[in-house]
Coordinates of C-alpha atoms in Angstrom, one line a residue:
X1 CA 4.0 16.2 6.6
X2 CA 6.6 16.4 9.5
X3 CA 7.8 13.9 11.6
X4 CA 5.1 11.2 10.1
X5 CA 4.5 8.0 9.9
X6 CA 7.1 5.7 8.8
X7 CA 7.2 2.1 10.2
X8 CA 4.3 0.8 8.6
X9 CA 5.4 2.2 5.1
X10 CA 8.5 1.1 4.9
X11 CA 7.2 -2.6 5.0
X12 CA 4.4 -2.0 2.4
X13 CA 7.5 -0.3 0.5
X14 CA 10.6 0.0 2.4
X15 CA 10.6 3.3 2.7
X16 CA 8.1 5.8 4.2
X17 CA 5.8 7.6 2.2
X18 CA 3.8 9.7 5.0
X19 CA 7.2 11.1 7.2
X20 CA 7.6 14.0 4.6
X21 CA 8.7 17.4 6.0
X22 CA 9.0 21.2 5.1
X23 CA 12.9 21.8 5.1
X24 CA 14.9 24.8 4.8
X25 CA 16.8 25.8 1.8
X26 CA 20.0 24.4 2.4
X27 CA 18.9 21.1 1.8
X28 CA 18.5 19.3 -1.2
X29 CA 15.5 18.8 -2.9
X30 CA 13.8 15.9 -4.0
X31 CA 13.5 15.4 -7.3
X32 CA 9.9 16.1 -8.9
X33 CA 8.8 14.9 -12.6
X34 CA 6.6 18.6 -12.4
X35 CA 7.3 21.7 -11.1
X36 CA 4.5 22.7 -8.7
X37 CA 4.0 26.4 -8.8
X38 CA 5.8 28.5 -5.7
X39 CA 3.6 29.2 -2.7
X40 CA 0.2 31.0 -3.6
X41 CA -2.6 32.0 -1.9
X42 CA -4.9 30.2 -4.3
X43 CA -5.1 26.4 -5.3
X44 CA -4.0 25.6 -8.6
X45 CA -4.6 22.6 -10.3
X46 CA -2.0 19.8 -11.0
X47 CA -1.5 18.7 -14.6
X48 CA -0.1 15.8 -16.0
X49 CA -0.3 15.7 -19.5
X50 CA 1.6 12.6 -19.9
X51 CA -1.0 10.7 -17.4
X52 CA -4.2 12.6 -19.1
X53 CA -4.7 13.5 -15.8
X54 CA -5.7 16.8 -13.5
X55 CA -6.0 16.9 -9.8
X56 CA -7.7 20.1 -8.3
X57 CA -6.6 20.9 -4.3
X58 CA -9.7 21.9 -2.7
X59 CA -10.5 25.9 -3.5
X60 CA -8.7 28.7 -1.8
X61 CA -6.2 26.2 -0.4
X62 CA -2.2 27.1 -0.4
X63 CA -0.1 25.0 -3.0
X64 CA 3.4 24.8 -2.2
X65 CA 6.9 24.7 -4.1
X66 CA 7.7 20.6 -4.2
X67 CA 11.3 22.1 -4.1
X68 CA 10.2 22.9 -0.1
X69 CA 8.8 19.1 0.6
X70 CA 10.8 16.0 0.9
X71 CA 10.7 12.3 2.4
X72 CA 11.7 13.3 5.6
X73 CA 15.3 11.5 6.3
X74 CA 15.3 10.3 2.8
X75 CA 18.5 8.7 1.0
X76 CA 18.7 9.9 -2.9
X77 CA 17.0 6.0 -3.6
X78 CA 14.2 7.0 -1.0
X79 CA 13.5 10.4 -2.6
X80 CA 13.4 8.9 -5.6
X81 CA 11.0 5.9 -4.7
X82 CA 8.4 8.5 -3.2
X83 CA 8.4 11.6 -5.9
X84 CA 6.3 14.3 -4.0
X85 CA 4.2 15.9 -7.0
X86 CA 2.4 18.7 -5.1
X87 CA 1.9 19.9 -1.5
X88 CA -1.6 21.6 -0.8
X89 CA -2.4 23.2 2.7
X90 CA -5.5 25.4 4.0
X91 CA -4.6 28.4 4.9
X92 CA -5.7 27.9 8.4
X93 CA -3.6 25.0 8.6
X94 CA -0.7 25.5 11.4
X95 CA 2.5 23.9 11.1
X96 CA 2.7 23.7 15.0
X97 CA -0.6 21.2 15.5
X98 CA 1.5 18.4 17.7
X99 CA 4.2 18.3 15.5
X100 CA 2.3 17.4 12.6
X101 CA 2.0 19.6 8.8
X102 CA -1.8 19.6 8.1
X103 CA -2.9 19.2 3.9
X104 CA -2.7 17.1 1.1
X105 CA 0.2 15.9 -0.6
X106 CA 0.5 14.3 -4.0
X107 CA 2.7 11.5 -4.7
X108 CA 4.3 9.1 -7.0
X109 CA 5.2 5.6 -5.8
X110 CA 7.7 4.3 -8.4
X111 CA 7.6 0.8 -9.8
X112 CA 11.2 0.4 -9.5
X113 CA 11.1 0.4 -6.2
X114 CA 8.9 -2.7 -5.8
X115 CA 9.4 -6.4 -7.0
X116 CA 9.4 -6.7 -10.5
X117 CA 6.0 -9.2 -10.6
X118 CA 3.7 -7.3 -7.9
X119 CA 1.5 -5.4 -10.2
X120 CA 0.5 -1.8 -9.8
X121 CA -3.1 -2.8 -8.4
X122 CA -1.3 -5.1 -5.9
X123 CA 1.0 -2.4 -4.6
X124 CA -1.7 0.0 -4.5
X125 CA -3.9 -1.9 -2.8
X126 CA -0.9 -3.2 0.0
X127 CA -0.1 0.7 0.8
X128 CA -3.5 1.6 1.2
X129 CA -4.0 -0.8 3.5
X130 CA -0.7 -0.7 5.3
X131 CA -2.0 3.4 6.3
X132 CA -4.6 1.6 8.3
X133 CA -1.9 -0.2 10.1
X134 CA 0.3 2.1 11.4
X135 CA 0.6 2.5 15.1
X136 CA -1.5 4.7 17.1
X137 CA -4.4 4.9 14.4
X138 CA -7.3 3.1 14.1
X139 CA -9.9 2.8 10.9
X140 CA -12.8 4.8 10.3
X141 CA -13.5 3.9 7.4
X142 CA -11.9 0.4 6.1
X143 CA -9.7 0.1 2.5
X144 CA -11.6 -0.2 0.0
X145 CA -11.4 -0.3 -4.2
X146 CA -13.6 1.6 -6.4
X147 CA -12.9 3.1 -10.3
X148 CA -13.1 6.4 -11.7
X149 CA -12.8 6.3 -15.3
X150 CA -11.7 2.9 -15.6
X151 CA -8.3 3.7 -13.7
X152 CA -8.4 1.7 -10.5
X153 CA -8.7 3.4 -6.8
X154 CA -8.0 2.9 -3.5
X155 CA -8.9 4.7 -0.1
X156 CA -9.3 4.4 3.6
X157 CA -9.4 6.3 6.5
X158 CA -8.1 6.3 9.8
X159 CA -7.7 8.7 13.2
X160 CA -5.2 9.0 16.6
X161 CA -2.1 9.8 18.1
X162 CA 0.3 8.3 15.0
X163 CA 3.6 7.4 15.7
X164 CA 5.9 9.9 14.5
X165 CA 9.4 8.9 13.2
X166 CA 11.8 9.4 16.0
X167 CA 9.5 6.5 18.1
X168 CA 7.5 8.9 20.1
X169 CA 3.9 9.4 19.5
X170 CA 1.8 12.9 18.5
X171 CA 0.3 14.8 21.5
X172 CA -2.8 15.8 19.5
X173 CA -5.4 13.0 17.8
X174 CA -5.8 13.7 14.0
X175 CA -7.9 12.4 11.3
X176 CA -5.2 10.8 7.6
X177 CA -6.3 9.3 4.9
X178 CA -4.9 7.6 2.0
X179 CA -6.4 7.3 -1.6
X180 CA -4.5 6.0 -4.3
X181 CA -4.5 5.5 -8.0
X182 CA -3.7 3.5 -11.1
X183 CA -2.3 5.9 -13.9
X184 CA -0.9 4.2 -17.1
X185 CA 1.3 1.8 -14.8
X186 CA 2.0 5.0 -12.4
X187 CA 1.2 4.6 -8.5
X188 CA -0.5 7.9 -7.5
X189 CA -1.0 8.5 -3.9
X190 CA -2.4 11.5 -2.2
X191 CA -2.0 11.4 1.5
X192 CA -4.1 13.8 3.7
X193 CA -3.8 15.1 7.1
X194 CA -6.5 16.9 8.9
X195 CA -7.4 18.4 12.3
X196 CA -11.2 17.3 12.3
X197 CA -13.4 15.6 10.1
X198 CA -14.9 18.7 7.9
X199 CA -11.1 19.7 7.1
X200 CA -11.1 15.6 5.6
X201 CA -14.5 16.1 3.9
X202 CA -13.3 19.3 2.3
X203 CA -9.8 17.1 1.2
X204 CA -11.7 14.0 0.1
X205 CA -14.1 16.3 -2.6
X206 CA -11.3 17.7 -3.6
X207 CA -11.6 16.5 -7.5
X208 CA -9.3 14.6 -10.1
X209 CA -10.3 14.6 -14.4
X210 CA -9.0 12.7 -16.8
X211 CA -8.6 14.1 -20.5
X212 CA -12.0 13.8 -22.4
X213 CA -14.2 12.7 -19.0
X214 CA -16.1 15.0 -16.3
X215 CA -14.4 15.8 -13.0
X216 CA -14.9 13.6 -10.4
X217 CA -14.8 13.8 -6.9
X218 CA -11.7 12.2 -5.4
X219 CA -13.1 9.9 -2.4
X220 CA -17.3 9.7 -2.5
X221 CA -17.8 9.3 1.3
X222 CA -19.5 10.9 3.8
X223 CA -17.5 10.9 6.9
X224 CA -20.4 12.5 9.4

């Protein structure tokens, strides 16, 4: 997502996990533990065998090469705190809408990046909440815990004019939300972007399965 939030982040993990950009192929890419497939015209789910877990982008939806997407700005240490997993876009979605890169991306907040007692649940739960935070948004719907599976989750939502990362502020109000999970000790985030609240809905049924259990739909709210 270009030129996105950043100040907020960086406290809850001193970096920014919401300023991510599209970049052009002579930079270098961030490093990814699984290679997303190249740009297709249909969503494809996102396996991780080693987490026992699936994520499936809402239907029809563009997935994007991770080797295109990167913490925008990012050091090597930044890129490596904030692994982006999988990019996910509609394909009405126009990269020109105030500045902003509208879809879902997937992403893995590394422990080593954090102090060595805050717990996964804890750091979770403090960049959840920090998304509600960050200037020019305002809550629509507070952070809140739930489970799926047994793993625990995190999400809120929020809407405005967020602050983009060279200080100035977007021209056009947007709807983000944040929902985040607890995978065997992994930090899972997926961070949406929308242009109205039926382009959220459609993000937030998106669904995530674990190995052995039914698919679940990702955030259970109704944001009418």
């Amino acid at each position: 997502m270009s030129k996105f939030f950043s100040a907020t982040l960086v406290a809850a993990l001193s970096l920014s996990s919401f300023a991510v950009s599209r970049y052009s192929a002579g930079q270098s890419p961030a490093p990814a533990p699984v290679a997303a497939p190249a740009t297709s015209d249909l969503s494809q789910p996102y396996a991780r065998p080693d987490l026992n877990m699936t994520y499936n982008p809402p239907a029809g939806w563009k997935t994007q090469d991770t080797t295109l997407v990167k913490a925008e700005g990012a050091d090597a240490k930044t890129a490596n705190c904030m692994k982006v997993l999988l990019s996910s876009t509609p394909e009405s979605a126009s990269q020109g809408l105030g500045g902003l890169s509208i879809g879902i991306t997937v992403i893995d907040a590394a422990r080593s990046c954090v102090a060595a007692d805050m717990t996964p649940e804890a750091q979770l739960q403090s960049m959840v909440e920090a998304t509600g935070k960050m200037p020019g948004l305002k809550p629509v719907k507070n952070a809140s815990a739930y489970f799926i599976d047994g793993r625990t989750f995190w999400a809120m939502v929020a809407k405005g004019k967020p602050q983009l990362t060279d200080g100035t502020s977007s021209g056009t109000e947007i709807y983000v939300a944040m929902v985040g999970a607890v995978v065997k000790d992994h930090v899972v985030l997926w961070e949406m972007a929308a242009a109205d609240l039926a382009m959220l809905q459609q993000m937030l049924n998106s669904t995530v399965q674990f190995t052995g259990k039914q698919p679940h739909i990702l955030y259970k709210v109704n944001l009418k």
